[in-house]
Short mmCIF file of C-alpha atoms in Angstrom, two decimals:
data_model
loop_
_atom_site.label_atom_id
_atom_site.label_comp_id
_atom_site.label_asym_id
_atom_site.label_seq_id
_atom_site.Cartn_x
_atom_site.Cartn_y
_atom_site.Cartn_z
CA MET U 1 110.69 104.94 100.70
CA LEU U 2 107.41 104.53 98.79
CA VAL U 3 106.81 101.03 100.13
CA ARG U 4 107.53 102.12 103.70
CA ALA U 5 105.19 105.10 103.37
CA CYS U 6 102.40 103.04 101.77
CA PRO U 7 102.41 99.66 103.54
CA PHE U 8 99.04 98.65 102.08
CA LEU U 9 100.00 98.96 98.41
CA GLU U 10 98.07 96.53 96.23
CA ARG U 11 98.85 97.70 92.68
CA VAL U 12 102.11 98.99 91.16
CA ASP U 13 103.03 99.78 87.54
CA VAL U 14 106.70 100.53 86.82
CA SER U 15 106.59 99.77 83.08
CA TYR U 16 109.30 101.34 80.91
CA CYS U 17 111.23 102.65 83.92
CA CYS U 18 114.73 102.33 82.49
CA SER U 19 116.40 102.65 85.89
CA PHE U 20 114.24 99.99 87.53
CA GLY U 21 116.42 96.95 88.25
CA ASP U 22 117.02 94.21 90.79
CA ARG U 23 117.66 96.67 93.61
CA GLU U 24 114.32 98.40 93.02
CA ALA U 25 112.61 95.02 92.66
CA ALA U 26 113.95 94.08 96.08
CA ALA U 27 112.37 97.24 97.50
CA ILE U 28 109.03 96.41 95.87
CA SER U 29 109.19 92.94 97.42
CA CYS U 30 108.65 94.53 100.84
CA ALA U 31 105.04 95.26 99.83
CA GLY U 32 103.73 91.94 101.08
CA GLY U 33 100.11 92.77 100.26
CA LEU U 34 100.80 93.51 96.58
CA ARG U 35 98.16 92.01 94.26
CA GLU U 36 99.05 93.45 90.84
CA LEU U 37 102.49 94.28 89.44
CA THR U 38 103.33 95.45 85.92
CA MET U 39 107.01 95.60 84.93
CA ASP U 40 106.85 95.76 81.13
CA LYS U 41 110.25 96.42 79.55
CA CYS U 42 112.12 96.85 82.83
CA LEU U 43 115.35 95.74 81.19
CA GLY U 44 117.35 95.90 84.41
CA VAL U 45 115.33 93.23 86.20
CA SER U 46 116.88 89.76 86.18
CA ASP U 47 116.07 86.44 87.81
CA VAL U 48 117.49 87.83 91.05
CA GLY U 49 114.98 90.68 91.19
CA LEU U 50 112.09 88.42 90.21
CA ALA U 51 113.10 85.97 92.93
CA LYS U 52 112.93 88.75 95.52
CA ILE U 53 109.42 89.66 94.36
CA ALA U 54 108.29 86.02 94.28
CA VAL U 55 109.41 85.48 97.87
CA GLY U 56 108.14 88.78 99.26
CA CYS U 57 104.89 89.15 97.31
CA GLY U 58 103.33 85.73 97.61
CA LYS U 59 99.79 87.12 97.24
CA LEU U 60 100.30 88.37 93.68
CA LYS U 61 97.36 87.71 91.36
CA ARG U 62 98.41 89.63 88.24
CA LEU U 63 101.95 89.97 86.93
CA SER U 64 103.23 91.32 83.62
CA LEU U 65 106.88 90.78 82.66
CA LYS U 66 106.68 91.69 78.97
CA TRP U 67 110.10 92.44 77.44
CA CYS U 68 112.01 91.81 80.69
CA MET U 69 114.85 90.35 78.67
CA GLU U 70 117.06 89.33 81.61
CA ILE U 71 114.47 86.96 83.09
CA SER U 72 114.93 83.28 82.24
CA ASP U 73 113.49 79.87 83.10
CA LEU U 74 115.11 80.06 86.53
CA GLY U 75 113.16 83.15 87.58
CA VAL U 76 109.87 81.95 86.12
CA GLY U 77 110.29 78.60 87.84
CA LEU U 78 110.73 80.18 91.27
CA LEU U 79 107.83 82.56 90.63
CA CYS U 80 105.50 79.64 89.92
CA LYS U 81 106.54 77.91 93.12
CA LYS U 82 105.99 80.92 95.37
CA CYS U 83 103.07 82.85 93.85
CA LEU U 84 100.39 80.18 93.71
CA ASP U 85 97.52 82.71 93.60
CA LEU U 86 98.51 84.06 90.17
CA LYS U 87 95.52 84.39 87.84
CA TYR U 88 97.13 86.50 85.09
CA LEU U 89 100.68 86.15 83.78
CA ASP U 90 102.28 87.88 80.80
CA VAL U 91 105.67 86.48 79.77
CA SER U 92 105.75 87.92 76.26
CA TYR U 93 109.18 88.07 74.60
CA LEU U 94 111.04 86.50 77.52
CA LYS U 95 114.02 84.25 76.86
CA VAL U 96 112.27 81.19 78.19
CA THR U 97 111.83 77.62 76.96
CA SER U 98 109.71 74.55 77.67
CA GLU U 99 110.99 74.56 81.25
CA SER U 100 108.93 77.68 81.90
CA LEU U 101 105.91 76.01 80.32
CA ARG U 102 106.21 73.18 82.81
CA SER U 103 106.32 75.67 85.66
CA ILE U 104 103.41 77.78 84.37
CA ALA U 105 101.30 74.66 83.85
CA SER U 106 101.58 73.93 87.57
CA LEU U 107 99.91 77.19 88.67
CA PRO U 108 96.58 76.06 90.16
CA LYS U 109 94.61 79.31 89.78
CA LEU U 110 95.98 80.71 86.51
CA GLU U 111 93.19 81.81 84.18
CA PHE U 112 94.94 83.95 81.60
CA TRP U 113 98.42 83.43 80.20
CA LEU U 114 99.63 85.83 77.54
CA TRP U 115 102.51 85.33 75.15
CA TRP U 116 103.61 87.05 71.96
CA PRO U 117 105.86 85.71 69.20
CA ALA U 118 109.61 85.99 69.49
CA PRO U 119 112.58 84.63 67.50
CA TRP U 120 113.21 81.90 70.07
CA TRP U 121 109.67 80.52 69.84
CA MET U 122 110.85 77.43 68.00
CA MET U 123 112.42 76.31 71.27
CA TRP U 124 108.96 75.80 72.77
CA ASP U 125 107.56 72.29 73.09
CA TYR U 126 104.00 72.14 71.78
CA ASN U 127 103.28 69.07 73.89
CA PHE U 128 103.62 71.26 76.96
CA LEU U 129 101.62 74.01 75.27
CA LYS U 130 98.78 71.54 74.79
CA MET U 131 99.02 70.56 78.44
CA LEU U 132 98.92 74.22 79.46
CA VAL U 133 95.75 74.90 77.49
CA LEU U 134 93.94 72.30 79.60
CA HIS U 135 93.95 74.78 82.48
CA TYR U 136 92.24 77.62 80.64
CA ARG U 137 89.17 78.64 78.73
CA GLN U 138 91.13 81.06 76.51
CA LEU U 139 93.81 80.52 73.87
CA MET U 140 95.63 83.61 72.63
CA CYS U 141 98.53 83.99 70.24
CA GLN U 142 99.33 86.78 67.81
CA GLY U 143 101.71 87.02 64.92
CA ASP U 144 103.13 84.23 62.76
CA CYS U 145 103.99 81.98 65.70
CA LEU U 146 101.83 78.86 65.20
CA SER U 147 101.24 76.68 62.18
CA SER U 148 97.76 75.35 61.49
CA SER U 149 98.88 71.84 62.44
CA SER U 150 100.26 73.04 65.78
CA PHE U 151 97.08 74.98 66.45
CA ILE U 152 94.97 71.91 65.66
CA SER U 153 97.01 69.74 68.01
CA ILE U 154 96.48 72.26 70.80
CA ILE U 155 92.70 72.68 70.55
CA ARG U 156 92.06 68.96 70.10
CA VAL U 157 93.02 68.26 73.69
CA HIS U 158 90.52 70.68 75.19
CA SER U 159 86.95 70.93 73.94
CA GLY U 160 85.99 73.44 76.66
CA LEU U 161 87.73 76.45 75.11
CA ARG U 162 85.53 79.54 75.10
CA GLN U 163 87.83 82.08 73.46
CA ILE U 164 90.34 81.85 70.62
CA ASN U 165 92.51 84.81 69.68
CA ALA U 166 94.63 83.93 66.67
CA ALA U 167 94.98 87.40 65.17
CA TYR U 168 97.44 87.43 62.26
CA CYS U 169 98.53 83.86 63.02
CA PHE U 170 97.38 82.34 59.75
CA SER U 171 97.52 83.48 56.18
CA GLU U 172 94.47 81.31 55.54
CA LEU U 173 91.87 79.58 57.71
CA SER U 174 92.11 76.02 56.43
CA PRO U 175 89.18 73.57 56.20
CA ALA U 176 91.11 71.14 58.42
CA LEU U 177 91.45 73.71 61.18
CA LEU U 178 87.81 74.72 60.88
CA HIS U 179 86.72 71.08 61.04
CA CYS U 180 88.69 70.68 64.27
CA MET U 181 87.23 73.86 65.76
CA LYS U 182 83.64 72.69 65.24
CA ASP U 183 83.97 70.45 68.31
CA LEU U 184 84.43 73.49 70.55
CA LYS U 185 80.80 73.65 71.63
CA ASN U 186 81.39 76.38 74.24
CA LEU U 187 83.25 78.73 71.92
CA SER U 188 81.89 82.27 72.21
CA THR U 189 84.78 84.42 70.92
CA ILE U 190 86.81 84.08 67.72
CA ILE U 191 89.47 86.59 66.72
CA ILE U 192 91.17 85.77 63.42
CA ASN U 193 92.20 89.20 62.13
CA GLY U 194 94.20 89.10 58.92
CA ALA U 195 93.20 85.61 57.79
CA LEU U 196 92.03 84.84 54.26
CA VAL U 197 88.50 83.66 54.96
CA SER U 198 86.51 82.80 51.84
CA ASP U 199 82.73 82.96 51.72
CA THR U 200 82.63 79.15 51.69
CA ILE U 201 84.71 78.92 54.87
CA PHE U 202 82.76 81.77 56.42
CA THR U 203 79.46 80.06 55.68
CA THR U 204 80.70 76.85 57.30
CA MET U 205 81.98 78.75 60.32
CA SER U 206 78.66 80.57 60.76
CA SER U 207 76.77 77.28 60.84
CA TYR U 208 79.22 75.68 63.31
CA PHE U 209 79.33 78.50 65.87
CA ARG U 210 75.78 79.72 66.40
CA ASN U 211 76.49 80.80 69.98
CA LEU U 212 79.20 83.30 69.05
CA VAL U 213 79.12 86.51 71.05
CA CYS U 214 82.29 88.14 69.69
CA LEU U 215 83.76 87.82 66.20
CA LYS U 216 86.72 89.88 64.97
CA LEU U 217 87.69 89.69 61.30
CA GLU U 218 89.77 92.82 60.73
CA THR U 219 91.38 92.92 57.24
CA CYS U 220 89.75 89.64 56.18
CA ASN U 221 89.33 90.94 52.65
CA MET U 222 87.77 87.88 51.01
CA ILE U 223 84.48 88.15 52.92
CA THR U 224 81.57 89.43 50.82
CA GLU U 225 77.83 89.94 51.31
CA GLU U 226 77.27 86.21 50.69
CA GLY U 227 79.26 85.27 53.77
CA VAL U 228 77.69 88.04 55.83
CA GLU U 229 74.24 86.75 54.87
CA GLN U 230 75.06 83.45 56.56
CA LEU U 231 76.36 85.29 59.61
CA GLY U 232 73.11 87.24 59.87
CA SER U 233 71.11 84.02 59.52
CA HIS U 234 72.94 81.83 62.04
CA CYS U 235 74.88 83.94 64.56
CA LEU U 236 72.00 85.85 66.11
CA LEU U 237 73.62 86.14 69.55
CA LEU U 238 76.49 88.34 68.33
CA GLU U 239 77.21 91.33 70.55
CA GLU U 240 80.53 92.45 69.08
CA LEU U 241 81.57 92.30 65.42
CA ASP U 242 84.72 93.80 63.91
CA LEU U 243 84.81 94.03 60.10
CA THR U 244 87.36 96.85 59.93
CA ASP U 245 89.06 97.08 56.52
CA CYS U 246 87.00 94.24 55.06
CA SER U 247 86.67 95.67 51.56
CA GLY U 248 84.00 93.17 50.49
CA ILE U 249 81.44 94.50 52.98
CA ASN U 250 78.72 96.64 51.36
CA ASP U 251 75.24 98.01 52.08
CA LYS U 252 73.60 94.68 51.29
CA GLY U 253 75.84 93.03 53.87
CA LEU U 254 74.68 95.53 56.48
CA GLU U 255 71.09 94.69 55.66
CA TYR U 256 71.84 91.06 56.53
CA LEU U 257 73.65 92.11 59.71
CA SER U 258 70.57 94.00 60.88
CA ARG U 259 69.15 90.62 61.89
CA CYS U 260 71.71 90.47 64.72
CA SER U 261 69.58 92.48 67.11
CA ARG U 262 71.89 91.97 70.13
CA LEU U 263 74.83 93.84 68.63
CA LEU U 264 76.46 96.29 71.04
CA CYS U 265 79.66 97.00 69.11
CA LEU U 266 80.07 97.12 65.33
CA LYS U 267 83.30 98.26 63.66
CA LEU U 268 83.22 99.07 59.96
CA GLY U 269 86.20 101.41 59.62
CA VAL U 270 87.82 101.68 56.16
CA CYS U 271 84.94 99.73 54.57
CA ALA U 272 84.79 101.97 51.51
CA ASN U 273 81.76 100.30 49.93
CA ILE U 274 79.37 101.26 52.74
CA SER U 275 77.10 104.28 52.46
CA ASP U 276 74.47 105.93 54.62
CA LYS U 277 71.89 103.61 53.05
CA GLY U 278 73.56 100.59 54.62
CA LEU U 279 73.93 102.38 57.92
CA LEU U 280 70.20 103.01 57.98
CA TYR U 281 69.46 99.26 57.93
CA ILE U 282 71.30 98.86 61.22
CA ALA U 283 70.08 102.05 62.87
CA LEU U 284 66.40 101.25 62.33
CA ILE U 285 66.67 97.90 64.08
CA VAL U 286 69.47 98.10 66.65
CA GLN U 287 68.44 100.48 69.42
CA SER U 288 71.24 100.13 71.96
CA PHE U 289 74.63 100.35 70.25
CA MET U 290 77.45 101.22 72.66
CA ASN U 291 80.15 101.67 70.02
CA TRP U 292 79.92 102.60 66.35
CA ILE U 293 82.61 103.30 63.79
CA TYR U 294 82.00 104.88 60.31
CA THR U 295 79.15 107.03 58.98
CA GLY U 296 78.13 110.23 57.12
CA ASP U 297 75.65 113.10 57.80
CA ASP U 298 72.55 111.19 56.67
CA GLY U 299 73.66 108.14 58.62
CA LEU U 300 74.04 110.31 61.70
CA ALA U 301 70.43 111.37 61.32
CA ALA U 302 69.38 107.72 61.54
CA LEU U 303 71.73 106.99 64.44
CA SER U 304 70.66 109.99 66.48
CA SER U 305 67.03 108.88 66.35
CA GLY U 306 67.48 105.11 66.51
CA CYS U 307 70.49 104.56 68.78
CA LYS U 308 69.90 106.79 71.78
CA LYS U 309 72.17 104.78 74.09
CA LEU U 310 75.29 105.16 71.96
CA LYS U 311 78.25 105.84 74.24
CA LYS U 312 81.29 105.65 71.98
CA LEU U 313 81.52 106.96 68.42
CA ASN U 314 84.46 107.09 66.02
CA LEU U 315 83.94 109.38 63.02
CA SER U 316 87.60 109.97 62.23
CA TYR U 317 88.33 110.75 58.57
CA CYS U 318 84.65 110.52 57.57
CA SER U 319 85.15 113.60 55.43
CA ASN U 320 81.47 114.11 54.58
CA ILE U 321 80.53 115.03 58.15
CA THR U 322 79.54 118.71 58.41
CA ASP U 323 78.13 121.05 61.04
CA ARG U 324 74.71 119.56 60.34
CA GLY U 325 75.98 116.19 61.47
CA MET U 326 77.52 117.74 64.58
CA LYS U 327 74.16 119.18 65.56
CA LEU U 328 72.57 115.74 65.15
CA LEU U 329 75.23 114.21 67.40
CA GLY U 330 73.95 116.39 70.21
CA TYR U 331 70.85 114.20 70.45
CA LEU U 332 72.96 111.26 71.65
CA GLU U 333 72.43 112.04 75.31
CA GLU U 334 74.67 109.27 76.70
CA LEU U 335 77.65 109.83 74.38
CA SER U 336 80.90 110.01 76.37
CA ASP U 337 83.69 109.23 73.89
CA LEU U 338 83.83 110.92 70.46
CA GLU U 339 86.59 110.82 67.82
CA LEU U 340 86.40 113.44 65.06
CA ARG U 341 89.94 113.33 63.75
CA GLY U 342 90.49 114.77 60.28
CA LEU U 343 87.02 116.26 59.71
CA GLY U 344 87.79 119.36 57.66
CA LYS U 345 84.16 120.40 57.12
CA ILE U 346 83.18 120.91 60.75
CA THR U 347 83.59 124.34 62.33
CA SER U 348 83.12 125.99 65.70
CA VAL U 349 79.44 126.49 64.85
CA GLY U 350 78.86 122.75 64.70
CA LEU U 351 80.97 122.07 67.79
CA THR U 352 79.02 124.67 69.76
CA ALA U 353 75.69 123.14 68.71
CA PHE U 354 76.94 119.72 69.78
CA ALA U 355 78.33 120.86 73.14
CA ALA U 356 75.12 122.70 74.01
CA LYS U 357 73.04 119.53 73.65
CA CYS U 358 75.38 116.69 74.67
CA ARG U 359 76.52 117.34 78.25
CA THR U 360 77.92 113.83 78.89
CA ILE U 361 80.98 114.01 76.63
CA ALA U 362 84.18 113.09 78.49
CA ASP U 363 86.78 112.30 75.81
CA LEU U 364 86.95 114.27 72.56
CA ASP U 365 89.45 113.91 69.72
CA LEU U 366 89.61 116.94 67.38
CA LYS U 367 93.01 116.38 65.79
CA HIS U 368 93.33 117.90 62.31
CA CYS U 369 89.94 119.64 62.54
CA TRP U 370 91.52 122.83 61.28
CA ASN U 371 88.34 124.92 61.06
CA ILE U 372 87.61 124.84 64.78
CA ASP U 373 88.79 127.98 66.56
CA ASP U 374 88.62 129.57 70.01
CA MET U 375 84.85 130.01 69.80
CA GLY U 376 84.37 126.26 69.65
CA PHE U 377 86.69 125.61 72.58
CA SER U 378 84.97 128.32 74.60
CA ALA U 379 81.68 126.49 74.06
CA LEU U 380 83.27 123.26 75.25
CA ALA U 381 84.56 124.99 78.38
CA TYR U 382 81.10 126.38 79.12
CA TYR U 383 78.89 123.38 78.38
CA SER U 384 81.02 120.23 78.72
CA LEU U 385 81.60 120.02 82.46
CA ASN U 386 82.36 116.28 82.35
CA LEU U 387 85.18 116.69 79.83
CA ARG U 388 88.37 114.87 80.86
CA GLN U 389 90.46 114.97 77.70
CA VAL U 390 90.54 116.99 74.48
CA LEU U 391 92.97 116.28 71.65
CA ASN U 392 93.01 119.60 69.81
CA PRO U 393 93.64 120.37 66.12
CA VAL U 394 97.28 121.35 66.54
CA ASN U 395 98.37 118.18 68.38
#
């Protein structure tokens, strides 16, 4: 009925619809102009349903089949023969083998292929994985699904890779892997969350990849100010840096990072050794942050005067923030997304002062801010006309 009523449908998302099966997939296949289809965890869809979609929706460009457990090599093979315009394909957790890799490798326009680890991963042939990487500029895998040797064999065959996402793939970034990666001259993004990266390795990496734009090192706890000093000396093009839960990062490290004047996004959540002093180093130099995580009242004073273009701010569980800090936040005239979860010292007085000055706020998280009452929400209703979502203290 939906497809008949909307013949020009281009995008459909039926993820987690437990009753969506082959019969419903056959109905969707009548939308011949469909460009994007997301069917994550539609457990009732089998190769039969996917075949219907492949035949009827030949113009598909994006398709996500994550957790569609009844789809096998047969369905993926037919899909790759019929939907030659596919640019994005997610086959995470499917019961597929090297046969599907052969099929996926034949897609002429595919730019982004996403997979996540599953118990049957050992069935995959890394020779075909290497062949598949030749088609793309991005390599993504997450979880303990690749050994260092397998990863090395993959990236050796393609020196044009621009992005590597190996979050939580390795317990340690080995010198051998790093030596292999140095030949990736076009590499601009590295995501190695969870890896044990020593200062020595980090120094080497900083000297190899001077054109890095994005670096994510969440929970890489061995990094200290010595490694960050090298980053601030060599990787001056960085726009996004994630050091969340890197316990070795301190104020001195932030002083070194202040050399990276192009930073747009810096994440320092759960870095317990950072104070407002370190925050000041960044705020005095970087004038156009779009996203900032972690601060205190004095740090907010620096941010509100030095980072006027800040659009997204996460202050959750920064327990030293008070109503004074809330008033300072009002000077961020482009702020649209603010997280204040767990701030027990802010009250309706501070929220009112903020709302009266910052009229651009659209998303506001106030969970566990127990001292905000009806007066504060009344101020939001009066001043914040662009507000789309509020997560209130009792949620």
